[in-house]
Coordinates of C-alpha atoms and ligand atoms in Angstrom, one line a residue:
X1426 CA -0.1 0.0 -0.2
X1427 CA 1.2 3.7 -0.8
X1428 CA 2.5 5.5 2.4
X1429 CA 1.5 9.0 2.7
X1430 CA 3.4 11.2 5.2
X1431 CA 0.5 12.8 6.7
X1432 CA -1.1 9.2 7.9
X1433 CA -1.2 9.3 11.5
X1434 CA 0.6 6.5 13.5
X1435 CA -0.9 3.5 15.2
X1436 CA -0.2 4.8 18.8
X1437 CA 0.6 1.8 21.1
X1438 CA 1.8 1.9 25.2
X1439 CA 5.2 0.0 25.9
X1440 CA 5.3 -0.7 29.6
X1441 CA 8.5 -2.6 30.6
X1442 CA 10.9 -1.5 33.5
X1443 CA 14.4 0.0 32.2
X1444 CA 15.6 0.2 35.7
X1445 CA 14.9 -1.6 39.0
X1446 CA 14.7 -5.2 39.9
X1447 CA 13.3 -6.7 36.9
X1448 CA 14.9 -4.4 34.5
X1449 CA 17.0 -7.1 33.4
X1450 CA 14.7 -9.4 31.9
X1451 CA 12.1 -6.4 31.3
X1452 CA 14.9 -4.6 29.0
X1453 CA 15.0 -7.9 27.2
X1454 CA 10.9 -7.4 26.6
X1455 CA 11.3 -3.9 25.6
X1456 CA 14.3 -4.6 22.8
X1457 CA 12.0 -7.8 21.5
X1458 CA 9.1 -5.3 21.1
X1459 CA 11.2 -2.5 19.6
X1460 CA 12.6 -5.2 17.2
X1461 CA 8.9 -6.2 16.0
X1462 CA 7.8 -2.8 15.6
X1463 CA 11.0 -1.6 13.3
X1464 CA 10.4 -4.8 11.4
X1465 CA 6.8 -3.9 10.7
X1466 CA 7.3 -0.2 10.2
X1467 CA 10.3 -1.0 7.7
X1468 CA 8.0 -3.2 5.6
X1469 CA 5.5 -0.6 5.1
X1470 CA 3.4 -0.1 8.5
X1471 CA -0.1 -1.5 8.7
X1472 CA -2.5 0.2 6.1
X1473 CA 0.7 2.5 5.4
X1474 CA 0.8 3.7 9.0
X1475 CA 3.8 3.1 11.3
X1476 CA 3.4 2.1 14.8
X1477 CA 4.5 4.2 17.0
X1478 CA 5.3 3.1 20.7
X1479 CA 5.0 5.3 23.4
X1480 CA 7.5 3.9 26.1
X1481 CA 7.4 4.6 30.0
X1482 CA 9.5 3.2 32.5
X1483 CA 7.9 1.7 35.8
X1484 CA 10.9 1.4 37.4
X1485 CA 9.8 -2.0 38.7
X1486 CA 7.6 -0.3 41.0
X1487 CA 3.9 -2.1 40.7
X1488 CA 2.0 0.9 41.5
X1489 CA 3.5 3.0 38.9
X1490 CA 2.4 0.3 35.8
X1491 CA -1.1 1.2 37.1
X1492 CA -0.4 5.0 36.9
X1493 CA 1.2 4.5 33.6
X1494 CA -1.3 2.5 31.9
X1495 CA -4.1 4.7 33.2
X1496 CA -1.6 7.7 31.4
X1497 CA -1.6 5.9 28.2
X1498 CA -5.4 4.6 27.8
X1499 CA -6.3 8.6 28.8
X1500 CA -5.2 9.2 25.3
X1501 CA -8.1 8.4 23.0
X1502 CA -5.5 7.3 20.2
X1503 CA -4.0 4.8 22.5
X1504 CA -5.8 1.3 23.1
X1505 CA -3.3 -1.2 23.2
X1506 CA -0.4 -1.9 25.9
X1507 CA 2.4 -4.2 25.4
X1508 CA 3.9 -4.6 28.8
X1509 CA 4.4 -6.1 32.8
X1510 CA 6.7 -8.9 33.7
X1511 CA 5.8 -9.3 37.5
X1512 CA 2.3 -11.0 38.2
X1513 CA 1.9 -8.3 40.8
X1514 CA 2.1 -5.5 38.0
X1515 CA -0.3 -7.2 35.4
X1516 CA -2.9 -7.6 38.4
X1517 CA -2.7 -4.0 39.2
X1518 CA -2.8 -3.2 35.3
X1519 CA -5.6 -5.4 34.8
X1520 CA -8.9 -3.5 36.0
X1521 CA -7.2 -0.5 34.0
X1522 CA -7.6 -2.1 31.1
X1523 CA -10.8 -3.8 31.8
X1524 CA -12.5 -0.8 32.7
X1525 CA -11.3 1.3 29.4
X1526 CA -11.9 -1.9 27.3
X1527 CA -8.3 -1.5 26.3
X1528 CA -6.1 -4.5 25.4
X1529 CA -2.9 -5.9 27.1
X1530 CA -0.2 -8.1 25.4
X1531 CA 1.3 -9.9 28.4
X1532 CA 4.7 -11.4 27.5
X1533 CA 5.5 -13.4 30.3
X1534 CA 5.2 -17.0 31.9
X1535 CA 2.8 -16.9 35.1
X1536 CA 0.9 -18.9 37.5
X1537 CA -2.2 -19.3 35.8
X1538 CA -5.7 -19.4 37.0
X1539 CA -6.8 -15.9 35.5
X1540 CA -8.6 -14.9 32.3
X1541 CA -9.2 -11.6 31.1
X1542 CA -11.2 -10.8 27.7
X1543 CA -8.7 -8.1 27.6
X1544 CA -5.5 -9.6 27.6
X1545 CA -3.7 -12.2 25.4
X1546 CA -1.4 -14.1 27.5
X1547 CA 2.0 -14.9 25.6
X1548 CA 4.1 -16.7 28.1
X1549 CA 3.8 -20.0 29.8
X1550 CA 1.0 -21.5 31.8
X1551 CA 2.0 -23.9 34.4
X1552 CA 0.9 -26.8 32.1
X1553 CA 3.2 -25.6 29.8
X1554 CA 6.4 -25.6 32.0
X1555 CA 5.9 -26.5 35.7
X1556 CA 4.5 -29.7 34.6
X1557 CA 7.2 -31.1 32.3
X1558 CA 9.9 -29.6 34.5
X1559 CA 8.7 -31.3 37.4
X1560 CA 8.6 -34.7 35.7
X1561 CA 12.1 -34.3 34.3
X1562 CA 13.5 -33.2 37.9
X1563 CA 11.4 -36.4 39.5
X1564 CA 12.8 -38.8 36.7
X1565 CA 16.4 -37.5 36.6
X1566 CA 17.1 -36.1 40.2
X1567 CA 15.0 -37.5 42.7
X1568 CA 11.9 -36.7 44.9
X1569 CA 13.0 -33.8 47.5
X1570 CA 12.6 -30.7 46.3
X1571 CA 13.6 -27.2 48.2
X1572 CA 11.7 -24.2 47.1
X1573 CA 13.0 -20.7 47.2
X1574 CA 11.1 -17.8 45.8
X1575 CA 10.8 -14.2 45.6
X1576 CA 7.9 -12.9 48.0
X1577 CA 5.1 -11.9 45.7
X1578 CA 2.5 -13.4 43.8
X1579 CA 3.9 -15.7 41.2
X1580 CA 6.5 -17.4 43.4
X1581 CA 3.6 -18.2 46.1
X1582 CA 1.2 -19.4 43.3
X1583 CA 3.5 -21.1 41.4
X1584 CA 5.1 -23.0 44.0
X1585 CA 1.5 -23.9 44.9
X1586 CA 0.9 -25.3 41.6
X1587 CA 4.4 -27.1 41.7
X1588 CA 3.7 -28.7 45.0
X1589 CA 0.5 -29.9 44.2
X1590 CA 2.3 -31.6 40.6
X1591 CA 5.5 -32.9 42.9
X1592 CA 3.2 -34.6 45.3
X1593 CA 1.0 -36.1 42.5
X1594 CA 4.6 -37.8 41.0
X1595 CA 5.2 -39.1 44.6
X1596 CA 7.7 -36.6 45.6
X1597 CA 7.8 -34.2 48.7
X1598 CA 8.6 -30.4 48.9
X1599 CA 11.1 -30.7 52.1
X1600 CA 11.7 -26.7 52.4
X1601 CA 10.1 -23.4 51.2
X1602 CA 11.5 -19.9 51.8
X1603 CA 10.7 -16.3 50.3
X1604 CA 12.8 -13.4 50.2
X1605 CA 12.0 -9.9 49.2
X1606 CA 12.4 -8.8 45.6
X1607 CA 15.5 -6.9 46.4
X1608 CA 17.4 -9.4 48.0
X1609 CA 21.0 -9.4 48.1
X1610 CA 24.0 -12.0 48.0
X1611 CA 24.2 -12.3 51.7
X1612 CA 20.2 -12.4 52.2
X1613 CA 20.6 -15.9 50.9
X1614 CA 23.3 -17.1 53.3
X1615 CA 20.6 -18.8 55.9
X1616 CA 18.7 -20.1 52.9
X1617 CA 21.8 -21.8 51.6
X1618 CA 22.8 -22.9 55.4
X1619 CA 18.9 -24.6 55.6
X1620 CA 19.6 -26.2 52.1
X1621 CA 22.7 -28.0 53.2
X1622 CA 20.9 -29.2 56.4
X1623 CA 18.3 -30.6 54.4
X1624 CA 20.3 -32.0 51.5
X1625 CA 17.6 -32.0 49.0
X1626 CA 17.5 -33.4 45.5
X1627 CA 16.9 -30.6 43.7
X1628 CA 16.1 -26.6 44.4
X1629 CA 13.3 -25.1 42.7
X1630 CA 13.8 -21.6 42.4
X1631 CA 11.1 -18.7 41.7
X1632 CA 13.5 -16.0 42.6
X1633 CA 13.4 -13.3 39.8
X1634 CA 15.0 -10.2 38.3
X1635 CA 18.4 -9.1 39.9
X1636 CA 17.7 -11.5 43.0
X1637 CA 18.5 -14.5 40.5
X1638 CA 21.8 -13.3 39.8
X1639 CA 22.3 -12.7 43.7
X1640 CA 21.0 -16.3 44.5
X1641 CA 23.0 -18.2 42.1
X1642 CA 26.3 -16.0 42.9
X1643 CA 25.7 -16.8 46.4
X1644 CA 25.1 -20.7 45.9
X1645 CA 28.4 -20.9 44.0
X1646 CA 30.3 -18.8 46.5
X1647 CA 29.3 -20.9 49.3
X1648 CA 30.3 -24.0 47.3
X1649 CA 27.4 -25.2 45.3
X1650 CA 27.7 -27.0 42.5
X1651 CA 24.8 -27.1 39.4
X1652 CA 26.2 -30.3 38.2
X1653 CA 25.9 -32.2 41.6
X1654 CA 22.5 -30.2 43.3
X1655 CA 21.2 -28.0 40.4
X1656 CA 18.6 -25.3 41.0
X1657 CA 15.8 -25.6 38.6
X1658 CA 13.8 -22.9 37.6
X1659 CA 10.9 -21.2 35.1
X1660 CA 12.5 -17.6 35.2
X1661 CA 16.3 -18.0 35.2
X1662 CA 17.1 -16.9 31.5
X1663 CA 20.1 -15.8 29.3
X1664 CA 20.2 -12.3 30.3
X1665 CA 20.6 -13.1 33.8
X1666 CA 23.2 -15.7 33.1
X1667 CA 25.3 -13.4 31.0
X1668 CA 25.5 -11.3 34.4
X1669 CA 26.0 -13.9 36.6
X1670 CA 28.7 -15.4 34.9
X1671 CA 29.5 -19.1 33.6
X1672 CA 30.7 -20.5 36.5
X1673 CA 27.7 -19.4 39.0
X1674 CA 25.3 -20.8 36.2
X1675 CA 26.8 -23.9 35.1
X1676 CA 25.0 -27.2 35.6
X1677 CA 21.6 -25.3 36.5
X1678 CA 18.2 -26.0 34.6
X1679 CA 15.3 -23.9 33.0
X1680 CA 11.8 -24.8 31.4
X1681 CA 10.9 -22.4 28.9
X1682 CA 9.3 -22.5 25.6
X1683 CA 12.2 -20.7 23.7
X1684 CA 16.1 -20.4 24.2
X1685 CA 18.5 -18.7 22.6
X1686 CA 20.4 -21.6 21.2
X1687 CA 17.6 -23.3 19.4
X1688 CA 18.0 -24.2 16.0
X1689 CA 15.2 -23.0 13.9
X1690 CA 15.2 -20.9 10.2
X1691 CA 13.0 -18.0 12.4
X1692 CA 15.4 -18.2 15.3
X1693 CA 18.4 -17.6 13.1
X1694 CA 16.7 -14.5 11.4
X1695 CA 15.2 -13.3 14.8
X1696 CA 19.0 -13.6 16.1
X1697 CA 20.6 -11.9 13.1
X1698 CA 18.0 -8.8 13.2
X1699 CA 18.2 -8.2 16.8
X1700 CA 22.2 -8.3 16.4
X1701 CA 22.1 -5.6 13.8
X1702 CA 19.6 -3.3 15.8
X1703 CA 21.2 -4.0 19.1
X1704 CA 24.9 -5.1 18.8
X1705 CA 24.4 -8.2 20.7
X1706 CA 22.2 -11.2 21.4
X1707 CA 23.4 -12.1 25.0
X1708 CA 20.3 -10.6 26.8
X1709 CA 17.9 -12.6 24.3
X1710 CA 15.3 -14.4 26.7
X1711 CA 12.2 -16.3 26.3
X1712 CA 10.2 -13.4 27.6
X1713 CA 12.2 -11.2 24.7
X1714 CA 11.0 -13.9 22.2
X1715 CA 7.4 -13.8 23.3
X1716 CA 7.3 -10.1 23.0
X1717 CA 8.7 -10.0 19.9
X1718 CA 6.0 -12.7 18.7
X1719 CA 3.1 -10.8 20.3
X1720 CA 3.7 -7.4 18.6
X1721 CA 3.6 -9.4 15.1
X1722 CA 0.4 -11.1 16.1
X1723 CA -0.8 -7.7 17.0
X1724 CA 0.0 -6.3 13.3
X1725 CA -1.5 -9.3 11.7
X1726 CA -4.7 -8.7 13.4
X1727 CA -4.5 -4.9 13.0
X1728 CA -4.2 -5.4 9.3
X1729 CA -7.5 -7.5 9.1
X1730 CA -9.5 -5.3 11.6
X1731 CA -8.0 -1.5 10.8
X1732 CA -8.9 -0.9 14.4
X1733 CA -7.1 -1.1 17.8
X1734 CA -10.6 -1.7 19.2
X1735 CA -10.5 -4.6 22.1
X1736 CA -13.5 -6.5 20.7
X1737 CA -12.4 -6.2 17.1
X1738 CA -8.6 -7.6 17.8
X1739 CA -10.0 -10.1 20.2
X1740 CA -12.5 -11.3 17.4
X1741 CA -9.2 -12.2 14.9
X1742 CA -6.5 -12.8 17.3
X1743 CA -8.6 -16.2 18.6
X1744 CA -7.0 -18.9 16.8
X1745 CA -4.2 -16.6 15.3
X1746 CA -0.8 -18.3 14.4
X1747 CA 2.6 -17.0 14.0
X1748 CA 5.8 -18.7 13.0
X1749 CA 7.7 -17.7 16.1
X1750 CA 11.6 -18.0 16.5
X1751 CA 10.4 -21.0 19.3
X1752 CA 8.3 -22.6 16.2
X1753 CA 4.8 -22.2 15.6
X1754 CA 2.8 -20.8 17.9
X1755 CA -1.0 -20.0 18.2
X1756 CA -3.6 -18.1 20.5
X1757 CA -6.0 -20.5 22.0
X1758 CA -9.3 -19.5 21.2
X1759 CA -10.9 -21.0 24.5
X1760 CA -9.0 -18.7 27.1
X1761 CA -6.9 -16.1 25.2
X1762 CA -3.5 -18.0 26.3
X1763 CA -0.8 -19.3 23.7
X1764 CA -0.1 -22.6 22.3
X1765 CA 3.6 -23.0 23.3
X1766 CA 6.9 -25.2 22.8
X1767 CA 7.9 -26.9 26.0
X1768 CA 11.7 -27.1 26.4
X1769 CA 14.1 -28.0 29.5
X1770 CA 17.7 -26.8 29.0
X1771 CA 20.7 -27.3 31.1
X1772 CA 23.4 -24.2 31.2
X1773 CA 26.8 -26.1 30.4
X1774 CA 30.2 -25.2 31.7
X1775 CA 30.4 -22.5 28.9
X1776 CA 27.4 -21.0 30.4
X1777 CA 25.4 -22.0 27.4
X1778 CA 21.8 -23.6 27.7
X1779 CA 21.7 -26.9 25.8
X1780 CA 18.1 -28.3 24.9
X1781 CA 17.8 -32.1 27.2
X1782 CA 14.1 -32.5 26.4
X1783 CA 11.3 -30.8 24.4
X1784 CA 7.7 -31.7 23.4
X1785 CA 7.2 -32.7 20.1
X1786 CA 4.5 -30.2 19.1
X1787 CA 3.2 -27.0 20.8
X1788 CA 1.4 -27.5 24.2
X1789 CA -2.2 -26.3 24.4
X1790 CA -2.4 -23.8 27.6
X1791 CA -4.4 -24.8 30.5
X1792 CA -4.3 -22.1 32.9
X1793 CA -6.6 -23.4 35.2
X1794 CA -5.1 -26.9 35.3
X1795 CA -8.6 -28.5 34.1
X1796 CA -6.5 -31.8 33.7
X1797 CA -4.3 -31.5 36.6
X1798 CA -2.4 -34.8 36.3
X1799 CA 1.1 -35.7 35.6
X1800 CA -0.6 -38.0 32.8
X1801 CA -1.9 -34.6 30.9
X1802 CA 2.0 -34.2 29.8
X1803 CA 1.6 -37.7 28.6
X1804 CA -0.9 -36.6 25.7
X1805 CA 2.3 -34.6 24.4
X1806 CA 5.1 -37.0 24.1
X1807 CA 8.6 -35.8 24.9
X1808 CA 11.4 -36.0 22.3
X1809 CA 15.0 -36.1 23.4
X1810 CA 17.3 -33.6 21.4
Ligands
ACM2004 C1 5.8 -13.3 37.0 O1 5.9 -12.5 37.9 N1 4.8 -13.8 36.1 C2 7.2 -14.1 36.4

């Protein structure tokens, strides 16, 4: 379509923290979002109109997400927001979005047990990450799990789900402790002492943000060895590993739909473009990839609707598919969550993730764990890389 300089852009909100405790991962989401917007604009925009992001930094302050979401949606031209990492921030933003009939693209794994007609959930639900991880850990490491988490809704709820799964699999939780999001290295010492005392088979971490770097570093400095007693997590990612360094990271395990190292043509193209725009792919994470894919899903929907109205977008997004860097994904018309790949990877001594297991096809999201049994996973056979 011909472009006209008088065409007004499509204004969208972008709400990721560039500063504060979750800025490492949220900066990766911001960059994934901006890369996709660049691609769309360079290809001519939508109906000849560019996508123009309004970017605000809530500084990892949960209330600030709500304030900024209100500010954004007060603009009659802005109805769509890409943003949020912490579930606590999504919960703050949710009533604002629903009241205004806005639309939130949330590119983050979370604890499940939520549905909003005004949200597209682009990260893994527990049946797509907790469940396969628990099975893998029970099979390979043993049945005694020690939980360590940051103290807010996601870790506590996600651990409730994990505890149920572990018990179903015949395992037990032998310790469970939480620290604030700004926990420093030394704050983890008493937990590490308790872990040594209890001697679990595996540590399951729902520590997020900078706390992850501090926890893994403290573990390493206290003599912990990921190849002997690994920390398994759903949140630890390439960007945080780059900061903690390979010795602190080695041997630990993450379950996610995407790892930077996976070999797909789409991923090679994605990483090439990311490197050209940002100079390095060191901080590419599964949440960055989810953010990138969600912008493309939005743009494809906008091409059909010619409107950013929530009702119009929802109608075409339900069932929409995208050839993502992780593989083909699809928005589940039943629940606004996303069919995603499911992979389990272990960090080598070189600090690189290597996929040890992956599902043979995308997993249908089951955010309410309507089929909450380990056998659910048996319906999606696991292949070994
Ligand atoms: C999260 O808070 N959903 C990682």
